[in-house]
Coordinates of C-alpha atoms in Angstrom, one line a residue:
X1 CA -16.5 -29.3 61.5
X2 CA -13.8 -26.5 60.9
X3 CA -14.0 -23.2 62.6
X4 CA -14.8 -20.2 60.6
X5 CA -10.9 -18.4 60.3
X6 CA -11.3 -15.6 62.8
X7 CA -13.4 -17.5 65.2
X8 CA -12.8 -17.6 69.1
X9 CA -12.3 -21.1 70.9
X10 CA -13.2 -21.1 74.4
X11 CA -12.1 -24.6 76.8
X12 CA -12.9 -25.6 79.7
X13 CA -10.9 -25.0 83.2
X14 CA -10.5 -28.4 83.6
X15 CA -9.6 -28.7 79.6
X16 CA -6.8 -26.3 80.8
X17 CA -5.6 -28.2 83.1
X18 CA -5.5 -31.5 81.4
X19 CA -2.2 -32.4 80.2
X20 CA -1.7 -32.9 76.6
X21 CA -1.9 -36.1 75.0
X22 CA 1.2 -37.9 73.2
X23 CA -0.4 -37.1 69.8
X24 CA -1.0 -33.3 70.5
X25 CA 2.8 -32.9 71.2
X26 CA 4.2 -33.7 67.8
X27 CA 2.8 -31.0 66.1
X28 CA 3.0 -28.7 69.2
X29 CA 6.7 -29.2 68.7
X30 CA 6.3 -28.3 65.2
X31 CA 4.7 -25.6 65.6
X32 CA 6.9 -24.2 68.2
X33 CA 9.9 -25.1 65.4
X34 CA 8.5 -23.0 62.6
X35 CA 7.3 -20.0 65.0
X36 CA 11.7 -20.1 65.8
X37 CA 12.5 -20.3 62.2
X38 CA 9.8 -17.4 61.6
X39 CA 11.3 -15.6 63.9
X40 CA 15.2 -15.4 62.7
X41 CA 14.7 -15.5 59.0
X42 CA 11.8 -12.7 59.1
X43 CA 13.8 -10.3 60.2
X44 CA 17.0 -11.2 58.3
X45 CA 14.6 -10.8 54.9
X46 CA 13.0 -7.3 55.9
X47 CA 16.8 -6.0 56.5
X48 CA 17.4 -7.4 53.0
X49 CA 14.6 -5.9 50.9
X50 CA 15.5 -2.8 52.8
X51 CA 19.4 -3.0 51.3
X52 CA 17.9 -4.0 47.9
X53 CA 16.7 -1.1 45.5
X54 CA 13.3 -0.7 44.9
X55 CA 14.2 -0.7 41.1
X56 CA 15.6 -3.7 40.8
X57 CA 13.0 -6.3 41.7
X58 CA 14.3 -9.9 42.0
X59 CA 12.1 -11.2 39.4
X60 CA 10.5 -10.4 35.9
X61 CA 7.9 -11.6 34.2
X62 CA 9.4 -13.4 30.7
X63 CA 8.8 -11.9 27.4
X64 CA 5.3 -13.7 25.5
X65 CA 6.9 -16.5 23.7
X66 CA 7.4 -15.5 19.3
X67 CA 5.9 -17.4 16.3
X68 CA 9.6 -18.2 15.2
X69 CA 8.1 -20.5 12.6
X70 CA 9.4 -19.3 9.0
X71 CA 6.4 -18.4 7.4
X72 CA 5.5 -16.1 10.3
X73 CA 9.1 -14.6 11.0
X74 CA 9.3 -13.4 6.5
X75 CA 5.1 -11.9 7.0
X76 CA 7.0 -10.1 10.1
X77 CA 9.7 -8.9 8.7
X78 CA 7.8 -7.4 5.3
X79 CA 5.6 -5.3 7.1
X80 CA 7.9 -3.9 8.8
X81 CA 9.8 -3.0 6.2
X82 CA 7.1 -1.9 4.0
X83 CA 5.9 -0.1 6.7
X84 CA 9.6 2.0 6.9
X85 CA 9.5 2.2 2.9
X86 CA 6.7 3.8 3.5
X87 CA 6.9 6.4 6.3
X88 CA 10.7 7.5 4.4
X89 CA 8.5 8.0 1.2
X90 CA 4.9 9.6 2.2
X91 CA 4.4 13.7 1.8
X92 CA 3.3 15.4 5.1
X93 CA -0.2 14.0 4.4
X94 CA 1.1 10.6 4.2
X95 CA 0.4 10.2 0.3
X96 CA 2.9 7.7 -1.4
X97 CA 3.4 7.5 -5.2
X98 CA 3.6 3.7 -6.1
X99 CA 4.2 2.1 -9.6
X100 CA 5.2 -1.6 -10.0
X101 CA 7.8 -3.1 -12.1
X102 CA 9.0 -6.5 -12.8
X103 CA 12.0 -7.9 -14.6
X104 CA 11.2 -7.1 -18.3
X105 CA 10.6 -3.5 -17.8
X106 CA 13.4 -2.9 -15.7
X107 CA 16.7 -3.5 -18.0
X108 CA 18.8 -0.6 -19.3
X109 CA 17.1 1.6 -21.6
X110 CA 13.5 0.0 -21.1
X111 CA 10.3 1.4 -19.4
X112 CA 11.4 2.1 -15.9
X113 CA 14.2 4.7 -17.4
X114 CA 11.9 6.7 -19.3
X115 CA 9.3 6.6 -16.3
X116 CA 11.8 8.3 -14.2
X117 CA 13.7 10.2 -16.5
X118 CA 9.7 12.2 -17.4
X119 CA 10.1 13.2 -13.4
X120 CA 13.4 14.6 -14.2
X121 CA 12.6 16.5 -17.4
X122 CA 8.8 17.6 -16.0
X123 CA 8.1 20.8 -15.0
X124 CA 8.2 20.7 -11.2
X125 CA 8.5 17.1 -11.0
X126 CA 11.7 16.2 -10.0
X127 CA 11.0 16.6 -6.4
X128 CA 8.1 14.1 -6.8
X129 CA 10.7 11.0 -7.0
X130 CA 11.2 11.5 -3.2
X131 CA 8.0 10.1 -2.5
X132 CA 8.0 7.4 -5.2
X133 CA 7.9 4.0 -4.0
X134 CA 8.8 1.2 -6.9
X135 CA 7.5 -2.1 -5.9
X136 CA 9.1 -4.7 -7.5
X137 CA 7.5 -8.0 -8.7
X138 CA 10.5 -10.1 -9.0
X139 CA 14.3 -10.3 -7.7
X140 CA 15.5 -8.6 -10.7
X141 CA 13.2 -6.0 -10.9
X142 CA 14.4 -5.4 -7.6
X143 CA 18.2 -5.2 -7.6
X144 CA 18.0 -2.9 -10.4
X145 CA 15.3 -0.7 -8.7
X146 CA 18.0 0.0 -5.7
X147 CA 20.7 0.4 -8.3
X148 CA 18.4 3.4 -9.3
X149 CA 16.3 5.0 -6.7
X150 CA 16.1 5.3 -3.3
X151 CA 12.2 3.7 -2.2
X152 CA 12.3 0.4 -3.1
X153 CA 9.6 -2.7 -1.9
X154 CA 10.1 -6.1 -3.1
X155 CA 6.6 -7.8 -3.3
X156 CA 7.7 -11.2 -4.1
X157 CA 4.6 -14.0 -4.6
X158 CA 5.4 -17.4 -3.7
X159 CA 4.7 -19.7 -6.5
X160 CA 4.4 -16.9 -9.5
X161 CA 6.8 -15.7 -11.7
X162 CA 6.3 -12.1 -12.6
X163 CA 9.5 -11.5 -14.7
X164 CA 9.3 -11.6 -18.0
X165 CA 6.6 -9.9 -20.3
X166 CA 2.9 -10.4 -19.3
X167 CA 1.0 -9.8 -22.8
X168 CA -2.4 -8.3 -21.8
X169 CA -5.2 -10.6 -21.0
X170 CA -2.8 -13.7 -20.4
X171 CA -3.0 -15.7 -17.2
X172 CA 0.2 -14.0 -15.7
X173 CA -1.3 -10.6 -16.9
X174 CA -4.1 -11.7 -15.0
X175 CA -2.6 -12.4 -11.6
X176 CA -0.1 -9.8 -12.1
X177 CA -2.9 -7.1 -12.0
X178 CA -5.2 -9.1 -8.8
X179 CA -1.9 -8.8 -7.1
X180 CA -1.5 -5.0 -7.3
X181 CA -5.4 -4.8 -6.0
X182 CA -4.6 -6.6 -2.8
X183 CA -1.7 -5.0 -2.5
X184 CA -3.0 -1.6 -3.1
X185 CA -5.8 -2.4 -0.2
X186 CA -3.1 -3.1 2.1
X187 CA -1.1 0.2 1.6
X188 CA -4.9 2.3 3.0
X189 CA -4.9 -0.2 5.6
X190 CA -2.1 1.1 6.9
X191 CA -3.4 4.4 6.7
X192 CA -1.5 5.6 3.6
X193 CA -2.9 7.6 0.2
X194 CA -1.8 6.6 -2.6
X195 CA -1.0 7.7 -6.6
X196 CA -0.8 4.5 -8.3
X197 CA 0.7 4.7 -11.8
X198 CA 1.5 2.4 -13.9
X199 CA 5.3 2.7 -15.7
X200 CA 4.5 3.1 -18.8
X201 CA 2.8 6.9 -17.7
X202 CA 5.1 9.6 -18.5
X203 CA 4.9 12.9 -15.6
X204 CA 5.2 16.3 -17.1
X205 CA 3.7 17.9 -14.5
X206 CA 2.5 18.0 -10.1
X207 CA -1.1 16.1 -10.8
X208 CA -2.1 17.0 -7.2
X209 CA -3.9 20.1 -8.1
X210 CA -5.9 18.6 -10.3
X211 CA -7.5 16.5 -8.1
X212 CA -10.8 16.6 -5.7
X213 CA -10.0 17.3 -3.1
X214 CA -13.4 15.7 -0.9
X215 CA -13.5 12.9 -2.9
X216 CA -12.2 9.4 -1.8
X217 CA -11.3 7.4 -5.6
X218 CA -10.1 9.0 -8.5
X219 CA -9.3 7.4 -12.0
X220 CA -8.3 8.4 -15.4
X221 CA -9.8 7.3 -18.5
X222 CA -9.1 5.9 -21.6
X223 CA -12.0 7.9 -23.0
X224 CA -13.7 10.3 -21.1
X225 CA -16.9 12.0 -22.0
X226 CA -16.8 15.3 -20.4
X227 CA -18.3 14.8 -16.9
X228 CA -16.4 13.5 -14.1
X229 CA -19.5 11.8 -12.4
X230 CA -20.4 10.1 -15.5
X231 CA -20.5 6.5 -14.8
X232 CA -20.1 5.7 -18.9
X233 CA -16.9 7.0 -18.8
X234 CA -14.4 4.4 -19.4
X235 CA -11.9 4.3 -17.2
X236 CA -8.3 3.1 -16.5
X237 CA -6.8 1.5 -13.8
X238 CA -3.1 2.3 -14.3
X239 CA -3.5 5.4 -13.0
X240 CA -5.7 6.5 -9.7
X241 CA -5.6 8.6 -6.9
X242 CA -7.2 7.2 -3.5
X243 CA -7.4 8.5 -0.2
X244 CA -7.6 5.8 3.3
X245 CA -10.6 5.4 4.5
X246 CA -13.0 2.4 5.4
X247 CA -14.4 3.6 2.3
X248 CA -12.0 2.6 0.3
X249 CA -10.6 0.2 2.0
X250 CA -14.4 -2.2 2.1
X251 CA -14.3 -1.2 -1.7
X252 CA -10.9 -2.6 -2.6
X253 CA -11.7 -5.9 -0.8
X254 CA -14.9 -5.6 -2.8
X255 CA -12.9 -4.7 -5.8
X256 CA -11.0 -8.2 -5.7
X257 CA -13.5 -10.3 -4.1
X258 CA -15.7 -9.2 -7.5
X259 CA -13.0 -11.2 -9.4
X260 CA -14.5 -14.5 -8.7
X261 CA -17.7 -12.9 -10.6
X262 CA -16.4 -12.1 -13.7
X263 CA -13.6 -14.6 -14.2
X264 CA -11.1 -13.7 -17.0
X265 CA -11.7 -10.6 -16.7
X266 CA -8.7 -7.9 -15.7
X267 CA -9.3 -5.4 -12.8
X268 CA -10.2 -2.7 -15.3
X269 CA -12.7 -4.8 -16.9
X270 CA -14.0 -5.7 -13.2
X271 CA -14.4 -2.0 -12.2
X272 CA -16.4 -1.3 -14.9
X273 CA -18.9 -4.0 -13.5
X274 CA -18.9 -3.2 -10.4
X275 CA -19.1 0.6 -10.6
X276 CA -22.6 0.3 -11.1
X277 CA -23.3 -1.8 -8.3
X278 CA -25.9 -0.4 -5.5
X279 CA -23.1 -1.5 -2.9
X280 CA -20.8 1.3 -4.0
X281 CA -23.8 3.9 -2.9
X282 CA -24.5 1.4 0.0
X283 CA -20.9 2.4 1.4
X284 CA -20.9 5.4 0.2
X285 CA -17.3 5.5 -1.4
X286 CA -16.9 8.7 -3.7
X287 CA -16.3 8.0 -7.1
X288 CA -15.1 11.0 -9.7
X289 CA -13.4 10.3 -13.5
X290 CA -10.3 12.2 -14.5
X291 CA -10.2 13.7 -17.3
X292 CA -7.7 13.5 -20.3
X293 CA -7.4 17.4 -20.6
X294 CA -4.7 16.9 -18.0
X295 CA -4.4 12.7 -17.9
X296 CA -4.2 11.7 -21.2
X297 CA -2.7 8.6 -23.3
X298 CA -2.4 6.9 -26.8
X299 CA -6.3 6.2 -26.3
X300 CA -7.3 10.1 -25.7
X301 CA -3.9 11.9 -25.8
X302 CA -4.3 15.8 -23.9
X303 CA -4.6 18.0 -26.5
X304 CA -3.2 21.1 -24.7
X305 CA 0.3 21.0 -23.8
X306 CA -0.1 23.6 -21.3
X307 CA -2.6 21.7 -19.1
X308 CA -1.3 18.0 -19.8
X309 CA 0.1 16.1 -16.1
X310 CA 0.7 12.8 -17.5
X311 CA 0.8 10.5 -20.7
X312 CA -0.1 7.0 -20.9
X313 CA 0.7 4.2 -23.5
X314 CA -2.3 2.6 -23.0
X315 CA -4.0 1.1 -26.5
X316 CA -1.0 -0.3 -26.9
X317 CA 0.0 -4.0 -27.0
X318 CA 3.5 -4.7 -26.8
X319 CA 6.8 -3.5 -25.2
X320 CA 8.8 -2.8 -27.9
X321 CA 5.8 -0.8 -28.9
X322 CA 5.2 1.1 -26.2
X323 CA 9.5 2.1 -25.7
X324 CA 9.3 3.3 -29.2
X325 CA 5.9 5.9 -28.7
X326 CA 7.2 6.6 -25.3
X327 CA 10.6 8.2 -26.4
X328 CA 8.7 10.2 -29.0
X329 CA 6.6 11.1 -26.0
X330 CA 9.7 12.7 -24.1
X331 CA 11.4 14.0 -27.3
X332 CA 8.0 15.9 -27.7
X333 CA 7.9 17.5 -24.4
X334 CA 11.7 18.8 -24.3
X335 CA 10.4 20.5 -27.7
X336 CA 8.1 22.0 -26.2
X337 CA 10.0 23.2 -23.2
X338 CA 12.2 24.9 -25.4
X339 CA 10.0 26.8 -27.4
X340 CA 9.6 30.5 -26.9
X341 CA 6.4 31.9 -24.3
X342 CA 4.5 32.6 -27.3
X343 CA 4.8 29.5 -29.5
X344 CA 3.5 27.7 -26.4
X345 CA 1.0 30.3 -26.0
X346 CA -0.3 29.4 -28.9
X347 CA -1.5 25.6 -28.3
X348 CA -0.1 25.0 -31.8
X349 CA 1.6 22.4 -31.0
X350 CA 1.0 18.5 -30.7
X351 CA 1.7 15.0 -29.9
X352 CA 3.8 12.8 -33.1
X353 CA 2.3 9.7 -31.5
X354 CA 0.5 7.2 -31.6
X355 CA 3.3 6.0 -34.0
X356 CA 4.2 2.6 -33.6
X357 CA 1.5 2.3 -30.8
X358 CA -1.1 2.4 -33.9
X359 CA -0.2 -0.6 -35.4
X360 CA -2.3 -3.9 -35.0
X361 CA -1.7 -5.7 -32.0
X362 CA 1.1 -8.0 -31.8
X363 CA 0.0 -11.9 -32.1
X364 CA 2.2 -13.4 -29.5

């Protein structure tokens, strides 16, 4: 049996005076060998770690191997760098605007020029295109967004094409508009508010103010009926203003989860579902309806000129459509602007449109 380590061994005198056996000599002389090596490297090694700084040990621990795989090197590298489009774009209270954009509304002369060019005709809306994040849907969308403004995301989806015209209710339309939703969720998980707008809503004016200020989503209508907690009002999702929160963030995944409910339906259609649902008091998300007084559109345009923040082209089918109703939107407003304190005063003026806009829907 083995001693316990620590324990005394007490021989014999005449086990003392025995002399050792041939076997017990080998590793006596072993023994004695390291105990000499001890003794002359020992030394040698505490003179060297006293030479050596303290700072510099002579090891380190390596660095936690990467994913380096593709697939995990491109997820990587776009949350970082929607995470730095972000930061440069948020106000002090990290709110971002967002909008998205894909090819077809991003040439010369189209949508995305008449969405930034209401900013820089608005009244105190210029400075808003600072914190404006574009995110495009597609390579083209993109190289012309950083030919044209500074905050630019590309949000590229493997297997879709996003590029050319989605016509409303179509399959691309479709995914386009799930895609924003996810999307959106992942912009509060990263503790950001948001503005979303869609580009074919002209600014004329800071909608900020106009918004409650204790509540945690906000939506516009296409027709609203005169009391913000109304649940019959019908609302719009191109334009919404929602603060980050586990709120919000359970009721987006909610939102898009719902989708597999009501297949074929659009995210509009889906939130008017779901906004009924005893799971929206169950997480206790606050819920409040814009009204068109100051966020109108071709549905319910804002009838006071004086109050109006933004203009949408919604009720309208169409591109060509909505480019057309949309110039006579800005070419409306820069009347107004010019006209003297009292004509304005007077809330005599109004909207030329819908013009085009109120024609039947296109067929293809």
């Amino acid at each position: 049996m083995r001693k316990p380590q620590g324990a005394r061994v007490r021989l014999s005198p005449r086990a003392l005076m025995r002399p050792p056996s041939p076997r017990s000599t080998i590793p006596g002389r072993c023994l004695s060998s390291l105990l000499l090596v001890a003794a002359v490297t020992l030394p040698c090694a505490v003179l060297y770690r006293a030479a050596a700084p303290t700072s510099s040990p002579s090891w380190r621990p390596g660095p936690a191997i990467p994913d380096t795989s593709p697939i995990a090197t491109q997820l990587e590298s776009e949350d970082v760098r929607l995470e730095k489009v972000l930061e440069e774009a948020a106000m002090e209270n990290k709110t971002v605007i967002l909008t998205t954009l894909n090819a077809a509304w991003a040439t010369p002369g189209s949508i995305i020029d008449l969405f930034i060019e209401s900013f820089q005709i608005g009244d105190g809306t210029r400075k808003l295109l600072d914190h404006l994040v574009i995110i495009a849907l597609d390579k083209q969308a993109y190289m012309r967004c950083l030919s044209i403004h500074a905050h630019c995301f590309p949000l590229i989806t493997e297997g879709a094409d996003f590029s050319d015209e989605k016509l409303f209710m179509s399959a691309g339309y479709l995914s386009m508009m799930w895609t924003r939703i996810e999307f959106l969720r992942l912009v509060l998980e990263k503790g950001y508010n948001f503005i979303f707008s869609d580009v074919d809503i002209l600014w004329f004016r800071n909608p900020l103010p106009q918004f409650y200020p204790e509540v945690d989503f906000q939506i516009a209508c296409d027709h609203f009926m005169g009391d913000a907690f109304d649940l019959e009002n019908i609302p719009n999702g191109g334009f919404n203003y929602v603060k980050s929160n586990n709120r919000t963030i359970e009721f987006y995944k909610f939102w898009h989860a719902s989708r597999e409910k009501f297949p074929g339906h659009h995210d509009q259609d889906v939130f008017n579902f779901i906004k009924h649902d005893p799971y929206l008091l169950e997480m206790g998300i606050r819920v409040r309806f814009l009204s068109t007084a100051y966020f109108g559109g071709l549905c319910e345009p804002s009838r006071d000129f004086s109050k109006v923040c933004t203009m949408h082209a919604n009720c309208c089918i169409g591109l060509s459509r909505k480019i057309h109703d949309l110039r006579v939107m800005l070419d409306d407003w820069r009347t107004y602007m010019s006209l003297p304190w009292k004509v304005k005063r007077s809330r005599a003026f109004s909207w030329r449109v819908p013009q085009n806009c109120s024609l039947a829907p296109l067929g293809s």
